[in-house]
CSV table of C-alpha atoms (C1' of nucleotides) in Angstrom, one decimal:
chain,number,residue,atom,x,y,z
G,769,MET,CA,292.0,10.5,-5.6
G,770,PRO,CA,288.9,8.3,-5.4
G,771,ARG,CA,287.2,7.9,-2.0
G,772,PRO,CA,286.9,4.5,-0.4
G,773,ALA,CA,283.2,4.5,-1.2
G,774,ASP,CA,284.0,4.9,-4.9
G,775,VAL,CA,286.5,2.0,-4.8
G,776,GLU,CA,283.9,-0.2,-3.1
G,777,ALA,CA,281.3,0.7,-5.7
G,778,LEU,CA,283.7,-0.1,-8.5
G,779,LYS,CA,284.5,-3.4,-6.8
G,780,GLN,CA,280.8,-4.3,-6.8
G,781,ILE,CA,280.6,-3.6,-10.5
G,782,ALA,CA,283.6,-5.8,-11.0
G,783,ILE,CA,282.1,-8.7,-9.1
G,784,LEU,CA,279.1,-8.6,-11.5
G,785,GLY,CA,281.6,-9.0,-14.4
G,786,GLY,CA,282.3,-5.4,-15.3
G,787,LEU,CA,286.0,-6.1,-15.9
G,788,HIS,CA,285.4,-8.5,-18.7
G,789,ASP,CA,282.2,-7.4,-20.1
G,790,ALA,CA,279.5,-4.7,-20.0
G,791,VAL,CA,277.2,-5.1,-17.1
G,792,GLU,CA,273.5,-4.3,-17.4
G,793,LEU,CA,272.5,-2.3,-14.4
G,794,ALA,CA,269.8,0.1,-13.3
G,795,SER,CA,270.7,2.7,-10.8
G,796,GLY,CA,268.0,1.2,-8.5
G,797,GLU,CA,269.6,-2.2,-8.6
G,798,PHE,CA,273.0,-0.7,-8.0
G,799,ALA,CA,271.5,1.1,-5.0
G,800,GLN,CA,270.6,-2.2,-3.4
G,801,LEU,CA,274.0,-3.6,-4.1
G,802,ILE,CA,275.9,-0.8,-2.3
G,803,ASP,CA,273.1,-0.1,0.2
G,804,VAL,CA,272.2,3.5,-0.6
G,805,SER,CA,269.3,5.2,-2.2
G,806,GLN,CA,268.6,5.2,-5.9
G,807,GLN,CA,269.6,8.8,-6.1
G,808,THR,CA,272.9,8.3,-4.4
G,809,ALA,CA,273.6,5.3,-6.6
G,810,SER,CA,272.9,7.4,-9.7
G,811,ARG,CA,275.2,10.1,-8.5
G,812,ARG,CA,277.9,7.6,-7.7
G,813,LEU,CA,277.8,6.2,-11.2
G,814,ILE,CA,278.2,9.8,-12.5
G,815,GLU,CA,281.2,10.3,-10.2
G,816,LEU,CA,282.8,7.0,-11.3
G,817,THR,CA,282.3,8.1,-14.9
G,818,ASP,CA,283.7,11.6,-14.3
G,819,GLU,CA,286.8,10.0,-12.6
G,820,GLY,CA,287.2,7.8,-15.7
G,821,LEU,CA,286.8,4.6,-13.8
G,822,ILE,CA,283.8,3.3,-15.8
G,823,LYS,CA,282.2,3.9,-19.2
G,824,ARG,CA,278.4,4.0,-19.6
G,825,GLU,CA,275.9,3.5,-22.4
G,826,MET,CA,272.5,4.7,-21.3
G,827,GLY,CA,269.6,2.5,-22.2
G,828,VAL,CA,265.9,2.9,-21.6
G,829,ARG,CA,265.6,0.5,-18.7
G,830,LYS,CA,269.2,-0.3,-17.9
G,831,GLN,CA,272.6,1.1,-18.5
G,832,ARG,CA,275.5,-0.9,-19.9
G,833,ILE,CA,278.5,-0.3,-17.6
G,834,ARG,CA,282.1,-1.3,-18.4
G,835,ILE,CA,285.1,-0.8,-16.1
G,836,THR,CA,287.8,1.2,-17.9
G,837,ALA,CA,291.6,0.4,-18.0
G,838,GLU,CA,292.0,3.0,-15.3
G,839,GLY,CA,289.3,1.5,-13.2
G,840,GLU,CA,290.9,-1.9,-13.6
G,841,SER,CA,294.3,-0.7,-12.5
G,842,LEU,CA,292.8,0.9,-9.4
G,843,LEU,CA,291.2,-2.4,-8.5
G,844,ARG,CA,294.5,-4.2,-9.3
G,845,ALA,CA,296.3,-1.9,-6.9
G,846,GLU,CA,293.8,-2.8,-4.2
G,847,HIS,CA,294.3,-6.5,-5.0
G,848,LEU,CA,298.1,-6.0,-4.7
G,849,ALA,CA,297.7,-4.3,-1.3
G,850,TYR,CA,295.7,-7.2,0.1
G,851,ARG,CA,298.1,-9.8,-1.4
G,852,ARG,CA,300.9,-8.1,0.4
G,853,LEU,CA,299.0,-8.4,3.6
G,854,PHE,CA,298.1,-12.1,3.4
G,855,GLU,CA,300.3,-13.8,0.9
G,856,ARG,CA,303.9,-14.6,1.9
G,857,GLN,CA,305.6,-11.3,1.2
G,858,GLU,CA,309.0,-11.2,-0.1
G,859,ARG,CA,309.6,-7.5,0.2
G,860,VAL,CA,308.6,-4.5,2.4
G,861,ARG,CA,308.4,-1.1,0.9
G,862,VAL,CA,309.4,1.7,3.3
G,863,ARG,CA,309.1,5.4,2.7
G,864,GLY,CA,311.3,7.9,4.5
G,865,SER,CA,313.2,11.2,4.2
G,866,VAL,CA,316.9,11.5,3.8
G,867,GLN,CA,318.5,12.6,7.0
G,868,THR,CA,321.7,14.5,7.6
G,869,GLY,CA,324.2,11.8,8.6
G,870,LEU,CA,326.6,12.2,11.5
G,871,GLY,CA,329.5,11.1,9.3
G,872,GLU,CA,330.0,8.1,11.5
G,873,GLY,CA,328.8,5.7,8.9
G,874,ARG,CA,331.9,6.3,6.9
G,875,TYR,CA,334.0,5.4,9.9
G,876,TYR,CA,332.1,2.2,10.8
G,877,LEU,CA,331.9,0.9,7.2
G,878,SER,CA,335.6,1.2,6.7
G,879,ARG,CA,336.3,-1.1,9.7
G,880,PRO,CA,337.6,-4.4,8.2
G,881,GLY,CA,335.5,-6.3,10.7
G,882,TYR,CA,332.3,-5.0,9.1
G,883,ASP,CA,333.5,-4.6,5.5
G,884,ALA,CA,334.6,-8.3,5.2
G,885,GLN,CA,331.2,-9.5,6.4
G,886,PHE,CA,329.3,-7.2,4.1
G,887,GLN,CA,331.3,-8.4,1.1
G,888,ASP,CA,330.7,-12.0,2.2
G,889,LYS,CA,326.9,-11.7,2.7
G,890,LEU,CA,326.0,-9.2,0.0
G,891,GLY,CA,328.6,-9.9,-2.7
G,892,TRP,CA,329.8,-6.3,-2.9
G,893,ARG,CA,331.7,-3.8,-0.8
G,894,PRO,CA,329.7,-0.9,0.4
G,895,TYR,CA,330.7,2.6,-0.5
G,896,PRO,CA,332.0,4.0,2.7
G,897,GLY,CA,329.1,6.1,3.9
G,898,THR,CA,325.5,5.5,4.9
G,899,LEU,CA,322.4,7.2,3.7
G,900,ASN,CA,320.1,7.6,6.7
G,901,LEU,CA,316.4,7.2,6.0
G,902,ASP,CA,314.1,8.6,8.6
G,903,LEU,CA,310.9,6.7,8.5
G,904,GLY,CA,308.3,9.2,9.6
G,905,GLY,CA,306.1,8.3,12.6
G,906,ALA,CA,303.7,5.7,11.3
G,907,GLU,CA,306.1,4.1,8.9
G,908,ALA,CA,308.5,3.3,11.7
G,909,ASN,CA,306.3,0.4,12.7
G,910,LYS,CA,307.7,-1.5,9.8
G,911,LEU,CA,311.1,-1.5,11.6
G,912,LYS,CA,309.8,-3.8,14.2
G,913,PHE,CA,308.8,-6.3,11.6
G,914,LEU,CA,312.2,-6.1,10.0
G,915,ARG,CA,313.9,-6.8,13.4
G,916,LYS,CA,311.9,-9.9,13.7
G,917,ASN,CA,312.8,-11.1,10.2
G,918,PRO,CA,316.5,-10.5,9.7
G,919,VAL,CA,318.0,-11.8,6.5
G,920,TYR,CA,321.7,-11.5,7.4
G,921,VAL,CA,323.2,-11.1,10.8
G,922,ILE,CA,326.5,-9.2,10.9
G,923,GLU,CA,328.4,-10.2,14.0
G,924,GLY,CA,329.9,-7.7,16.4
G,925,PHE,CA,333.6,-7.8,17.1
G,926,GLN,CA,336.4,-6.3,19.2
G,927,ALA,CA,339.0,-4.0,17.5
G,928,GLU,CA,341.0,-0.9,18.3
G,929,GLY,CA,340.5,-1.5,22.0
G,930,ARG,CA,336.7,-1.2,21.9
G,931,SER,CA,333.7,-3.3,20.8
G,932,PHE,CA,331.7,-2.9,17.6
G,933,GLY,CA,328.1,-4.0,17.9
G,934,GLY,CA,326.3,-6.5,15.6
G,935,VAL,CA,323.8,-5.3,13.0
G,936,LEU,CA,320.9,-6.8,11.0
G,937,CYS,CA,321.3,-6.5,7.3
G,938,PHE,CA,318.7,-6.8,4.4
G,939,PRO,CA,319.2,-6.8,0.7
G,940,ALA,CA,317.3,-3.9,-0.8
G,941,ARG,CA,316.6,-1.8,-3.9
G,942,ILE,CA,316.1,1.9,-4.5
G,943,GLY,CA,314.6,1.9,-7.9
G,944,ASP,CA,317.0,-0.3,-9.8
G,945,GLN,CA,319.9,0.4,-7.6
G,946,GLU,CA,321.1,-2.6,-5.6
G,947,ALA,CA,321.6,-1.6,-2.0
G,948,ALA,CA,321.2,-3.0,1.6
G,949,ALA,CA,319.4,-1.8,4.7
G,950,ILE,CA,321.1,-2.1,8.1
G,951,LEU,CA,319.7,-1.9,11.6
G,952,PRO,CA,322.0,-1.8,14.6
G,953,ASN,CA,321.2,-4.6,17.0
G,954,ARG,CA,321.0,-2.5,20.1
G,955,THR,CA,319.2,0.7,19.5
G,956,HIS,CA,315.6,-0.4,19.4
G,957,TYR,CA,313.8,2.9,19.7
G,958,THR,CA,314.8,4.6,16.5
G,959,THR,CA,313.0,5.5,13.3
G,960,VAL,CA,316.1,5.5,11.2
G,961,LEU,CA,317.1,2.9,8.7
G,962,GLU,CA,320.6,3.1,7.3
G,963,VAL,CA,321.1,2.3,3.7
G,964,ILE,CA,324.4,1.3,2.1
G,965,ALA,CA,325.2,0.5,-1.6
G,966,PRO,CA,328.2,-0.3,-3.8
G,967,VAL,CA,328.0,3.3,-5.0
G,968,CYS,CA,327.5,6.7,-3.4
G,969,LEU,CA,323.7,6.9,-3.3
G,970,ARG,CA,323.7,10.7,-2.8
G,971,GLU,CA,325.5,11.1,-6.1
G,972,SER,CA,324.0,8.2,-8.1
G,973,LEU,CA,320.4,8.7,-7.3
G,974,PRO,CA,321.0,11.6,-6.8
G,975,CYS,CA,319.4,12.8,-3.6
G,976,GLU,CA,319.7,15.5,-0.9
G,977,ASP,CA,318.7,15.9,2.7
G,978,HIS,CA,314.9,15.9,3.3
G,979,ASP,CA,314.2,14.2,-0.1
G,980,ARG,CA,311.6,11.5,0.3
G,981,LEU,CA,312.7,8.1,-0.9
G,982,GLU,CA,311.1,4.7,-1.4
G,983,LEU,CA,313.2,1.6,-0.5
G,984,ASP,CA,312.2,-2.0,-1.2
G,985,VAL,CA,313.6,-4.2,1.5
G,986,LEU,CA,313.9,-7.8,0.5
G,987,LEU,CA,313.2,-10.4,3.1
G,988,GLU,CA,315.3,-13.2,1.5
G,989,ALA,CA,318.9,-13.6,0.7
G,990,ASP,CA,319.3,-12.1,-2.8
G,991,GLY,CA,320.3,-14.9,-5.1
G,992,ALA,CA,321.3,-12.6,-7.9
G,993,THR,CA,324.1,-11.0,-5.9
G,994,GLY,CA,325.6,-14.4,-4.9
G,995,VAL,CA,326.4,-15.3,-8.5
G,996,THR,CA,327.7,-11.9,-9.5
G,997,VAL,CA,330.7,-12.5,-11.7
G,998,ARG,CA,333.5,-10.3,-10.7
G,999,PRO,CA,336.5,-9.8,-13.0
G,1000,VAL,CA,339.5,-11.8,-11.8
G,1001,PRO,CA,342.6,-9.5,-11.7
G,1002,GLY,CA,344.9,-10.3,-14.5
G,1003,ALA,CA,342.5,-12.7,-16.3
G,1004,ASP,CA,342.0,-10.4,-19.2
G,1005,ALA,CA,345.7,-9.7,-19.8
H,558,MET,CA,278.3,-3.4,8.7
H,559,PRO,CA,281.5,-1.3,8.5
H,560,ARG,CA,281.5,1.5,6.0
H,561,PRO,CA,284.1,1.5,3.2
H,562,ALA,CA,286.1,4.2,5.0
H,563,ASP,CA,286.4,2.0,8.0
H,564,VAL,CA,287.7,-0.9,5.9
H,565,GLU,CA,290.2,1.4,4.3
H,566,ALA,CA,291.4,2.6,7.7
H,567,LEU,CA,291.7,-0.9,8.9
H,568,LYS,CA,293.7,-1.8,5.8
H,569,GLN,CA,296.2,1.0,6.5
H,570,ILE,CA,296.7,-0.3,10.0
H,571,ALA,CA,297.3,-3.8,8.6
H,572,ILE,CA,299.9,-2.4,6.1
H,573,LEU,CA,301.8,-1.0,9.1
H,574,GLY,CA,301.9,-4.5,10.6
H,575,GLY,CA,298.8,-4.5,12.8
H,576,LEU,CA,297.9,-8.0,11.8
H,577,HIS,CA,301.0,-9.5,13.3
H,578,ASP,CA,301.9,-7.1,16.0
H,579,ALA,CA,300.8,-4.1,18.0
H,580,VAL,CA,301.3,-0.9,15.9
H,581,GLU,CA,302.4,2.3,17.7
H,582,LEU,CA,300.4,5.1,16.3
H,583,ALA,CA,299.3,8.5,17.3
H,584,SER,CA,296.0,9.8,16.0
H,585,GLY,CA,297.8,12.6,14.2
H,586,GLU,CA,300.0,10.2,12.4
H,587,PHE,CA,297.1,8.1,11.5
H,588,ALA,CA,295.3,11.2,10.2
H,589,GLN,CA,298.1,11.8,7.7
H,590,LEU,CA,297.9,8.1,6.6
H,591,ILE,CA,294.2,8.2,5.8
H,592,ASP,CA,294.3,11.9,4.7
H,593,VAL,CA,291.8,13.3,7.3
H,594,SER,CA,292.1,15.6,10.3
H,595,GLN,CA,293.5,14.4,13.6
H,596,GLN,CA,290.0,14.7,15.0
H,597,THR,CA,288.5,12.5,12.4
H,598,ALA,CA,291.3,10.0,12.7
H,599,SER,CA,290.7,9.8,16.4
H,600,ARG,CA,287.0,9.3,15.8
H,601,ARG,CA,287.7,6.6,13.3
H,602,LEU,CA,289.9,4.7,15.7
H,603,ILE,CA,287.0,4.9,18.3
H,604,GLU,CA,284.6,3.5,15.6
H,605,LEU,CA,286.9,0.7,14.7
H,606,THR,CA,287.3,-0.2,18.4
H,607,ASP,CA,283.5,-0.1,18.9
H,608,GLU,CA,283.0,-2.3,15.9
H,609,GLY,CA,285.4,-4.8,17.5
H,610,LEU,CA,287.9,-4.5,14.6
H,611,ILE,CA,290.8,-3.3,16.6
H,612,LYS,CA,292.0,-3.3,20.2
H,613,ARG,CA,293.8,-0.3,21.7
H,614,GLU,CA,296.1,0.3,24.6
H,615,MET,CA,296.3,4.0,25.3
H,616,GLY,CA,299.7,5.4,26.0
H,617,VAL,CA,300.8,8.9,26.7
H,618,ARG,CA,302.3,9.8,23.3
H,619,LYS,CA,301.1,6.9,21.2
H,620,GLN,CA,298.5,4.2,21.3
H,621,ARG,CA,299.3,0.5,20.7
H,622,ILE,CA,296.8,-0.8,18.1
H,623,ARG,CA,296.3,-4.4,17.2
H,624,ILE,CA,293.8,-5.8,14.7
H,625,THR,CA,291.4,-8.3,16.3
H,626,ALA,CA,290.4,-11.7,14.9
H,627,GLU,CA,287.2,-10.1,13.7
H,628,GLY,CA,289.1,-7.3,12.0
H,629,GLU,CA,291.4,-9.8,10.3
H,630,SER,CA,288.5,-11.8,9.0
H,631,LEU,CA,287.0,-8.7,7.5
H,632,LEU,CA,290.3,-7.9,5.7
H,633,ARG,CA,290.6,-11.6,4.6
H,634,ALA,CA,287.1,-11.3,3.1
H,635,GLU,CA,288.2,-8.3,1.1
H,636,HIS,CA,291.3,-10.2,0.0
H,637,LEU,CA,289.1,-13.1,-1.2
H,638,ALA,CA,286.9,-10.7,-3.1
H,639,TYR,CA,289.8,-9.3,-5.0
H,640,ARG,CA,291.3,-12.7,-5.6
H,641,ARG,CA,288.0,-13.8,-7.2
H,642,LEU,CA,288.3,-10.8,-9.5
H,643,PHE,CA,291.8,-11.3,-10.7
H,644,GLU,CA,292.9,-14.9,-10.1
H,645,ARG,CA,291.6,-17.6,-12.3
H,646,GLN,CA,288.3,-18.4,-10.6
H,647,GLU,CA,287.1,-21.9,-10.3
H,648,ARG,CA,283.6,-21.1,-9.1
H,649,VAL,CA,280.9,-18.4,-9.3
H,650,ARG,CA,278.6,-17.8,-6.4
H,651,VAL,CA,275.1,-16.7,-7.4
H,652,ARG,CA,272.3,-15.7,-5.2
H,653,GLY,CA,268.6,-16.0,-6.1
H,654,SER,CA,265.2,-16.7,-4.9
H,655,VAL,CA,263.3,-20.0,-5.4
H,656,GLN,CA,260.7,-19.5,-8.1
H,657,THR,CA,257.5,-21.3,-8.7
H,658,GLY,CA,258.3,-23.8,-11.4
H,659,LEU,CA,256.0,-24.5,-14.3
H,660,GLY,CA,256.3,-28.2,-13.8
H,661,GLU,CA,257.8,-28.5,-17.2
H,662,GLY,CA,261.2,-29.4,-15.8
H,663,ARG,CA,259.8,-32.7,-14.7
H,664,TYR,CA,258.8,-33.5,-18.3
H,665,TYR,CA,262.0,-32.5,-19.9
H,666,LEU,CA,264.3,-34.2,-17.4
H,667,SER,CA,262.5,-37.5,-17.9
H,668,ARG,CA,263.2,-37.5,-21.7
H,669,PRO,CA,265.8,-40.2,-22.3
H,670,GLY,CA,267.7,-37.9,-24.7
H,671,TYR,CA,268.5,-35.5,-21.8
H,672,ASP,CA,268.7,-38.0,-19.0
H,673,ALA,CA,271.4,-40.2,-20.6
H,674,GLN,CA,273.5,-37.1,-21.3
H,675,PHE,CA,273.2,-35.8,-17.8
H,676,GLN,CA,274.2,-39.2,-16.4
H,677,ASP,CA,277.2,-39.3,-18.8
H,678,LYS,CA,278.5,-35.8,-18.0
H,679,LEU,CA,277.6,-35.5,-14.3
H,680,GLY,CA,277.8,-39.1,-13.1
H,681,TRP,CA,274.4,-39.1,-11.6
H,682,ARG,CA,270.7,-39.1,-12.8
H,683,PRO,CA,268.8,-35.9,-11.9
H,684,TYR,CA,265.7,-36.1,-9.8
H,685,PRO,CA,262.9,-35.4,-12.3
H,686,GLY,CA,262.2,-31.8,-11.4
H,687,THR,CA,264.1,-28.5,-11.6
H,688,LEU,CA,264.5,-25.9,-8.9
H,689,ASN,CA,264.2,-22.5,-10.6
H,690,LEU,CA,266.4,-19.8,-9.1
H,691,ASP,CA,265.5,-16.3,-10.0
H,692,LEU,CA,268.7,-14.2,-9.9
H,693,GLY,CA,267.4,-10.7,-9.0
H,694,GLY,CA,268.3,-7.8,-11.3
H,695,ALA,CA,272.0,-7.2,-10.8
H,696,GLU,CA,272.9,-10.8,-10.1
H,697,ALA,CA,271.6,-11.8,-13.5
H,698,ASN,CA,274.8,-10.3,-15.1
H,699,LYS,CA,276.6,-13.4,-13.9
H,700,LEU,CA,274.5,-15.5,-16.4
H,701,LYS,CA,276.3,-13.9,-19.3
H,702,PHE,CA,279.6,-15.0,-17.9
H,703,LEU,CA,278.3,-18.5,-17.5
H,704,ARG,CA,277.1,-18.6,-21.0
H,705,LYS,CA,280.5,-17.7,-22.2
H,706,ASN,CA,282.2,-20.4,-20.1
H,707,PRO,CA,280.1,-23.6,-20.4
H,708,VAL,CA,281.5,-26.7,-18.7
H,709,TYR,CA,279.3,-29.3,-20.3
H,710,VAL,CA,277.3,-28.9,-23.5
H,711,ILE,CA,274.1,-31.1,-23.6
H,712,GLU,CA,273.1,-31.6,-27.2
H,713,GLY,CA,269.7,-31.0,-28.5
H,714,PHE,CA,267.8,-33.9,-30.2
H,715,GLN,CA,264.7,-34.9,-32.1
H,716,ALA,CA,262.1,-37.1,-30.4
H,717,GLU,CA,258.3,-37.5,-30.2
H,718,GLY,CA,258.0,-35.6,-33.4
H,719,ARG,CA,259.5,-32.4,-32.1
H,720,SER,CA,262.9,-31.0,-31.3
H,721,PHE,CA,264.4,-30.5,-27.9
H,722,GLY,CA,267.0,-27.7,-27.6
H,723,GLY,CA,270.5,-28.0,-26.3
H,724,VAL,CA,271.4,-26.7,-22.8
H,725,LEU,CA,274.6,-25.6,-21.1
H,726,CYS,CA,275.3,-27.5,-17.9
H,727,PHE,CA,277.6,-26.7,-14.9
H,728,PRO,CA,278.5,-28.8,-11.8
H,729,ALA,CA,277.4,-26.9,-8.7
H,730,ARG,CA,276.9,-27.1,-5.0
H,731,ILE,CA,274.2,-25.9,-2.7
H,732,GLY,CA,275.9,-26.1,0.7
H,733,ASP,CA,277.3,-29.6,0.6
H,734,GLN,CA,274.6,-30.9,-1.8
H,735,GLU,CA,276.0,-31.9,-5.2
H,736,ALA,CA,273.9,-30.4,-7.9
H,737,ALA,CA,274.1,-28.9,-11.4
H,738,ALA,CA,273.0,-25.6,-13.0
H,739,ILE,CA,271.5,-25.7,-16.5
H,740,LEU,CA,270.9,-22.9,-19.0
H,741,PRO,CA,268.8,-23.4,-22.1
H,742,ASN,CA,270.9,-22.6,-25.2
H,743,ARG,CA,268.3,-20.3,-26.8
H,744,THR,CA,266.6,-18.1,-24.3
H,745,HIS,CA,269.2,-15.4,-23.7
H,746,TYR,CA,267.2,-12.9,-21.9
H,747,THR,CA,266.2,-14.6,-18.7
H,748,THR,CA,267.2,-14.1,-15.1
H,749,VAL,CA,266.5,-17.7,-14.2
H,750,LEU,CA,269.0,-20.5,-13.6
H,751,GLU,CA,267.6,-24.0,-13.3
H,752,VAL,CA,269.1,-26.3,-10.7
H,753,ILE,CA,269.0,-30.1,-10.8
H,754,ALA,CA,270.3,-32.6,-8.3
H,755,PRO,CA,270.3,-36.4,-7.7
H,756,VAL,CA,267.7,-35.7,-4.9
H,757,CYS,CA,264.6,-33.5,-4.6
H,758,LEU,CA,266.1,-30.2,-3.5
H,759,ARG,CA,262.8,-28.8,-2.2
H,760,GLU,CA,262.7,-31.7,0.3
H,761,SER,CA,266.4,-32.2,1.1
H,762,LEU,CA,267.4,-28.6,1.7
H,763,PRO,CA,264.5,-28.0,2.4
H,764,CYS,CA,263.3,-24.9,0.7
H,765,GLU,CA,260.1,-23.2,-0.5
H,766,ASP,CA,259.1,-20.6,-3.1
H,767,HIS,CA,260.7,-17.2,-2.4
H,768,ASP,CA,263.4,-18.6,-0.2
H,769,ARG,CA,266.8,-17.0,-1.0
H,770,LEU,CA,269.5,-19.5,-1.9
H,771,GLU,CA,273.2,-19.4,-2.6
H,772,LEU,CA,274.5,-21.6,-5.3
H,773,ASP,CA,278.2,-22.2,-6.1
H,774,VAL,CA,278.6,-22.9,-9.8
H,775,LEU,CA,281.8,-24.7,-10.6
H,776,LEU,CA,283.6,-23.7,-13.8
H,777,GLU,CA,285.4,-27.0,-14.4
H,778,ALA,CA,284.3,-30.5,-14.9
H,779,ASP,CA,283.9,-31.9,-11.4
H,780,GLY,CA,286.6,-34.6,-11.0
H,781,ALA,CA,284.9,-36.1,-7.9
H,782,THR,CA,281.8,-37.1,-9.7
H,783,GLY,CA,283.7,-38.7,-12.6
H,784,VAL,CA,285.2,-41.3,-10.3
H,785,THR,CA,282.1,-42.0,-8.2
H,786,VAL,CA,282.0,-45.7,-7.7
H,787,ARG,CA,278.6,-47.0,-8.6
H,788,PRO,CA,277.5,-50.4,-7.5
H,789,VAL,CA,277.6,-52.9,-10.3
H,790,PRO,CA,274.3,-54.8,-10.4
H,791,GLY,CA,274.8,-58.3,-9.3
H,792,ALA,CA,278.4,-57.8,-8.1
H,793,ASP,CA,277.4,-58.1,-4.4
H,794,ALA,CA,275.4,-61.2,-4.9
T,1458,DA,C1',260.2,2.2,-17.1
T,1459,DT,C1',264.1,4.7,-16.1
T,1460,DT,C1',267.8,8.8,-14.9
T,1461,DA,C1',269.0,12.6,-12.5
T,1462,DC,C1',267.7,17.4,-11.2
T,1463,DT,C1',266.5,20.5,-7.2
T,1464,DA,C1',265.3,21.0,-2.4
T,1465,DT,C1',265.9,19.4,2.0
T,1466,DT,C1',267.8,16.6,5.7
T,1467,DC,C1',271.4,15.0,8.1
T,1468,DT,C1',275.7,12.9,8.4
T,1469,DA,C1',280.4,13.5,9.0
T,1470,DC,C1',284.2,16.6,9.0
T,1471,DG,C1',287.4,19.8,11.2
T,1472,DA,C1',288.1,24.0,14.4
T,1473,DG,C1',288.4,25.1,18.9
T,1474,DT,C1',289.4,23.4,23.2
T,1475,DA,C1',289.2,20.7,27.8
T,1476,DT,C1',291.5,17.1,29.9
L,1181,DT,C1',302.5,16.4,24.5
L,1182,DA,C1',298.6,13.3,23.6
L,1183,DT,C1',293.1,12.1,23.1
L,1184,DA,C1',288.7,13.3,22.2
L,1185,DC,C1',284.7,16.3,23.4
L,1186,DT,C1',281.3,20.0,21.5
L,1187,DC,C1',279.6,22.5,17.9
L,1188,DG,C1',279.2,25.0,13.4
L,1189,DT,C1',279.2,23.9,8.9
L,1190,DA,C1',280.2,21.7,4.2
L,1191,DG,C1',278.9,18.3,1.6
L,1192,DA,C1',276.8,13.9,1.1
L,1193,DA,C1',272.5,11.4,1.1
L,1194,DT,C1',267.6,11.3,0.4
L,1195,DA,C1',262.8,12.9,-1.0
L,1196,DG,C1',260.2,14.7,-4.5
L,1197,DT,C1',259.7,15.0,-9.1
L,1198,DA,C1',260.5,16.4,-14.2
L,1199,DA,C1',261.9,14.5,-18.3
DNA sequence: ATTACTATTCTACGAGTAT
DNA sequence: TATACTCGTAGAATAGTAA
């Protein structure tokens, strides 16, 4: 994995035009550009070459430097990271580990008061069981952001002589699998995000406890699901 | 000036939401995030604080970290740099030092064959004299890019029993001053960009030999100049 | 001119640990 | 538990210089 100083050096070469063309550069010039000695600049160019991020043709007074496809994709990844920070983002990627569920998800999801609302908002009926994703320490900060930007609000209700609390709900994807993330309204201090889907995720992914998963949480109502064509019973008879 | 490792650390805090909200983070968690020891992570947070890039509230188990306005502008500058690399750029910023001219600019610019074409393309008549900007070593690579992406092509012509060569021309700005950059068609191996303007730049900026200047070269025909309303002689009589 | 090796300096990392 | 100090050390940066 390239160090931050390498990425910065590569960026400077790109600014000079190294993405589109060979750049003519002496190690001494490069040194000024990244504010180090000529020797360090020379070594950095060797490192970048060894890492496959640039290609060099040595000349007598200058070297011709071109950023490789690999180097470009590294810079594009940086670009994407900054876009996500500052350009209106439509999804949040969270990483977490599959947690042993308490089995209560199955009970809650099968309450008609929840089930009907999920079908209404999401366009599909959740498989009766939640996959609990534990967002390790730092990653849990993203939950605060999600709480502030709910996509669907599932209302609480009274049933069976008790009350069921409201939850926030977000369309989501695990890989290509359509899913949804839910956050109970009340419990603020948790690092767990519950994931539901029209299928049993533990079987379809598949995954087990302690597996690490990446979930893309969408921050807007998911148009695609709203127009899902469901077969009308009896229509094909 | 923050080191690349500091910028990377700040970026990671931003990804967790530190731009919009306080992020709850322990130094050990942060250590995992930036792949260093707890001690180094702690030190890095102290550095970021000293540099004024983040603000911290120390808690017992976690610290609440918020990116400051200064930190945000640093990240925005990074974002801008990457945007310039990958999003269709409309201007190229070049830095160079004012070079002693040979006085020949004055002669060339006053040839009607050039003057008429400049007025046609740019919408104004250049002051008879060029400001020569010497783009130091590395910066000169940008000239290659400009040669590949000419905005106006000024044709060569015959006059006074000799031939005058064609030049490439680009609308440009020095600060708020409207100007144009010109590159002779022939001489490929030079580090000098000639700058013209409707006024005498040495007086209006003002500037002297060896001053360092920043010039924004626009890569598209400058709409604003095309619609400049020029007084029609006699119309106000 | 350059590049980049070797020797040397010194910075920055992490272990141990106090608070 | 945290944070963050001191300190020994690895490795990065520079000086000197050969090619």
